[in-house]
């Protein structure tokens, strides 16, 4: 069910308020070109900058991207440190433009275990763009859906919330993305058909779109394909379909005939 305030695309379809993307396939993109994996990550940043613009142009209010997972520390040290440096370089290269384009940057994830340089770069970007409201770009960094649930539980307990007062709304309030509506559309590039621990709580009713397109090849046209797939779905949220006839045949016969 879409509210009256939902922006509409030129085809009069409702624009998803929140799109979440698992930006996967950078390594394979590089490998196919006989390049080191780091080149794939670098190309992935360029892709992200284009997709942020495309999302804003289409009226998407919240774009959340998986940049580094809680599990990505398992990668070779050289790749991890390359990703950390790339984040800093990418922010310094693109921040001014993102800021002037009305993008508000936010970050979710465990920043206590990243280096102070990385943490500061992320927090500075958030601070510099906090006044913007065209599109909220959330960078999930050292993020995992399970981490998010654990940190929410820890803070609920620390705040002394009585057990019988813990509701779904309480948990949502303590989740890292409590400022955003739940994702309507969850896209994963790179051909894998799994969630890989991204936004587990928040994606309960997200429409899932998986594409073989590798992240560095993803662009506005690919986003439009995902939107077209989204518009084919009927979102029921556990209800019956809108065109469903009344279930007359299953009515209980109480007349004794
Ligand atoms: C996603 O691309 C980027 C990160 C996880 C940081 P990958 O690096 O996972 O690319 P593939 O899956 O190996 O191709
Ligand atoms: C998910 O991709 C994490 C990010 C895109 C940041 P991975 O490449 O790490 O996922 P798996 O290992 O294939 O599940
Ligand atoms: Mg991958």
mmCIF file with all atom_site columns, N, CA, C and O and ligand atoms in Angstrom, residues 22-24 28 66-69 72 75 188 192 194 196, ligand 2:
data_model
loop_
_atom_site.group_PDB
_atom_site.id
_atom_site.type_symbol
_atom_site.label_atom_id
_atom_site.label_alt_id
_atom_site.label_comp_id
_atom_site.label_asym_id
_atom_site.label_entity_id
_atom_site.label_seq_id
_atom_site.pdbx_PDB_ins_code
_atom_site.Cartn_x
_atom_site.Cartn_y
_atom_site.Cartn_z
_atom_site.occupancy
_atom_site.B_iso_or_equiv
_atom_site.pdbx_formal_charge
_atom_site.auth_seq_id
_atom_site.auth_comp_id
_atom_site.auth_asym_id
_atom_site.auth_atom_id
_atom_site.pdbx_PDB_model_num
ATOM   1  N N  . UNK A 1 22  ? 23.066 -4.058  -2.547  1.00 0.00 ? 22  UNK A N  1
ATOM   2  C CA . UNK A 1 22  ? 24.306 -4.788  -2.275  1.00 0.00 ? 22  UNK A CA 1
ATOM   3  C C  . UNK A 1 22  ? 25.148 -4.646  -3.540  1.00 0.00 ? 22  UNK A C  1
ATOM   4  O O  . UNK A 1 22  ? 24.847 -5.238  -4.580  1.00 0.00 ? 22  UNK A O  1
ATOM   5  N N  . UNK A 1 23  ? 26.161 -3.807  -3.440  1.00 0.00 ? 23  UNK A N  1
ATOM   6  C CA . UNK A 1 23  ? 26.994 -3.474  -4.619  1.00 0.00 ? 23  UNK A CA 1
ATOM   7  C C  . UNK A 1 23  ? 28.028 -4.588  -4.797  1.00 0.00 ? 23  UNK A C  1
ATOM   8  O O  . UNK A 1 23  ? 29.163 -4.465  -4.342  1.00 0.00 ? 23  UNK A O  1
ATOM   9  N N  . UNK A 1 24  ? 27.645 -5.661  -5.468  1.00 0.00 ? 24  UNK A N  1
ATOM   10 C CA . UNK A 1 24  ? 28.549 -6.814  -5.557  1.00 0.00 ? 24  UNK A CA 1
ATOM   11 C C  . UNK A 1 24  ? 29.046 -7.015  -6.990  1.00 0.00 ? 24  UNK A C  1
ATOM   12 O O  . UNK A 1 24  ? 28.358 -6.660  -7.953  1.00 0.00 ? 24  UNK A O  1
ATOM   13 N N  . UNK A 1 28  ? 35.011 -9.498  -9.765  1.00 0.00 ? 28  UNK A N  1
ATOM   14 C CA . UNK A 1 28  ? 34.851 -10.214 -11.032 1.00 0.00 ? 28  UNK A CA 1
ATOM   15 C C  . UNK A 1 28  ? 34.944 -9.266  -12.225 1.00 0.00 ? 28  UNK A C  1
ATOM   16 O O  . UNK A 1 28  ? 35.468 -9.618  -13.272 1.00 0.00 ? 28  UNK A O  1
ATOM   17 N N  . UNK A 1 66  ? 25.614 -1.103  0.485   1.00 0.00 ? 66  UNK A N  1
ATOM   18 C CA . UNK A 1 66  ? 26.489 -1.951  1.306   1.00 0.00 ? 66  UNK A CA 1
ATOM   19 C C  . UNK A 1 66  ? 27.913 -1.762  0.776   1.00 0.00 ? 66  UNK A C  1
ATOM   20 O O  . UNK A 1 66  ? 28.247 -2.187  -0.334  1.00 0.00 ? 66  UNK A O  1
ATOM   21 N N  . UNK A 1 67  ? 28.737 -1.082  1.555   1.00 0.00 ? 67  UNK A N  1
ATOM   22 C CA . UNK A 1 67  ? 30.091 -0.756  1.095   1.00 0.00 ? 67  UNK A CA 1
ATOM   23 C C  . UNK A 1 67  ? 31.141 -1.690  1.694   1.00 0.00 ? 67  UNK A C  1
ATOM   24 O O  . UNK A 1 67  ? 32.152 -1.986  1.049   1.00 0.00 ? 67  UNK A O  1
ATOM   25 N N  . UNK A 1 68  ? 30.909 -2.124  2.941   1.00 0.00 ? 68  UNK A N  1
ATOM   26 C CA . UNK A 1 68  ? 31.873 -3.027  3.587   1.00 0.00 ? 68  UNK A CA 1
ATOM   27 C C  . UNK A 1 68  ? 31.108 -3.767  4.678   1.00 0.00 ? 68  UNK A C  1
ATOM   28 O O  . UNK A 1 68  ? 30.508 -3.150  5.551   1.00 0.00 ? 68  UNK A O  1
ATOM   29 N N  . UNK A 1 69  ? 31.137 -5.099  4.587   1.00 0.00 ? 69  UNK A N  1
ATOM   30 C CA . UNK A 1 69  ? 30.339 -5.880  5.542   1.00 0.00 ? 69  UNK A CA 1
ATOM   31 C C  . UNK A 1 69  ? 31.166 -6.270  6.762   1.00 0.00 ? 69  UNK A C  1
ATOM   32 O O  . UNK A 1 69  ? 32.404 -6.267  6.716   1.00 0.00 ? 69  UNK A O  1
ATOM   33 N N  . UNK A 1 72  ? 33.636 -8.744  5.707   1.00 0.00 ? 72  UNK A N  1
ATOM   34 C CA . UNK A 1 72  ? 34.661 -8.449  4.700   1.00 0.00 ? 72  UNK A CA 1
ATOM   35 C C  . UNK A 1 72  ? 36.075 -8.341  5.281   1.00 0.00 ? 72  UNK A C  1
ATOM   36 O O  . UNK A 1 72  ? 37.058 -8.318  4.530   1.00 0.00 ? 72  UNK A O  1
ATOM   37 N N  . UNK A 1 75  ? 38.813 -10.853 4.151   1.00 0.00 ? 75  UNK A N  1
ATOM   38 C CA . UNK A 1 75  ? 39.562 -10.751 2.883   1.00 0.00 ? 75  UNK A CA 1
ATOM   39 C C  . UNK A 1 75  ? 41.055 -10.512 3.148   1.00 0.00 ? 75  UNK A C  1
ATOM   40 O O  . UNK A 1 75  ? 41.421 -10.075 4.242   1.00 0.00 ? 75  UNK A O  1
ATOM   41 N N  . UNK A 1 188 ? 20.411 -6.588  -5.527  1.00 0.00 ? 188 UNK A N  1
ATOM   42 C CA . UNK A 1 188 ? 21.774 -7.111  -5.403  1.00 0.00 ? 188 UNK A CA 1
ATOM   43 C C  . UNK A 1 188 ? 22.331 -7.321  -6.801  1.00 0.00 ? 188 UNK A C  1
ATOM   44 O O  . UNK A 1 188 ? 21.760 -8.042  -7.609  1.00 0.00 ? 188 UNK A O  1
ATOM   45 N N  . UNK A 1 192 ? 24.862 -13.118 -7.384  1.00 0.00 ? 192 UNK A N  1
ATOM   46 C CA . UNK A 1 192 ? 24.598 -13.988 -6.228  1.00 0.00 ? 192 UNK A CA 1
ATOM   47 C C  . UNK A 1 192 ? 23.177 -13.732 -5.737  1.00 0.00 ? 192 UNK A C  1
ATOM   48 O O  . UNK A 1 192 ? 22.716 -12.592 -5.740  1.00 0.00 ? 192 UNK A O  1
ATOM   49 N N  . UNK A 1 194 ? 21.639 -13.959 -2.589  1.00 0.00 ? 194 UNK A N  1
ATOM   50 C CA . UNK A 1 194 ? 21.615 -14.050 -1.119  1.00 0.00 ? 194 UNK A CA 1
ATOM   51 C C  . UNK A 1 194 ? 21.672 -12.648 -0.537  1.00 0.00 ? 194 UNK A C  1
ATOM   52 O O  . UNK A 1 194 ? 21.985 -11.671 -1.228  1.00 0.00 ? 194 UNK A O  1
ATOM   53 N N  . UNK A 1 196 ? 23.521 -11.859 2.312   1.00 0.00 ? 196 UNK A N  1
ATOM   54 C CA . UNK A 1 196 ? 24.845 -11.585 2.888   1.00 0.00 ? 196 UNK A CA 1
ATOM   55 C C  . UNK A 1 196 ? 24.783 -10.633 4.080   1.00 0.00 ? 196 UNK A C  1
ATOM   56 O O  . UNK A 1 196 ? 25.627 -9.735  4.211   1.00 0.00 ? 196 UNK A O  1
HETATM 57 C C1 . LIG B 2 .   ? 28.384 -8.341  0.213   1.00 0.00 ? 2   LIG B C1 1
HETATM 58 O O1 . LIG B 2 .   ? 29.198 -8.835  -0.796  1.00 0.00 ? 2   LIG B O1 1
HETATM 59 C C2 . LIG B 2 .   ? 29.036 -7.191  0.902   1.00 0.00 ? 2   LIG B C2 1
HETATM 60 C C3 . LIG B 2 .   ? 29.185 -5.956  0.123   1.00 0.00 ? 2   LIG B C3 1
HETATM 61 C C4 . LIG B 2 .   ? 28.747 -5.766  -1.093  1.00 0.00 ? 2   LIG B C4 1
HETATM 62 C C5 . LIG B 2 .   ? 29.851 -4.878  0.810   1.00 0.00 ? 2   LIG B C5 1
HETATM 63 P P1 . LIG B 2 .   ? 30.196 -10.041 -0.546  1.00 0.00 ? 2   LIG B P1 1
HETATM 64 O O2 . LIG B 2 .   ? 30.896 -10.268 -1.821  1.00 0.00 ? 2   LIG B O2 1
HETATM 65 O O3 . LIG B 2 .   ? 31.033 -9.782  0.650   1.00 0.00 ? 2   LIG B O3 1
HETATM 66 O O4 . LIG B 2 .   ? 29.188 -11.238 -0.214  1.00 0.00 ? 2   LIG B O4 1
HETATM 67 P P2 . LIG B 2 .   ? 29.408 -12.801 -0.273  1.00 0.00 ? 2   LIG B P2 1
HETATM 68 O O5 . LIG B 2 .   ? 30.695 -13.109 0.426   1.00 0.00 ? 2   LIG B O5 1
HETATM 69 O O6 . LIG B 2 .   ? 29.467 -13.201 -1.712  1.00 0.00 ? 2   LIG B O6 1
HETATM 70 O O7 . LIG B 2 .   ? 28.205 -13.381 0.417   1.00 0.00 ? 2   LIG B O7 1
#
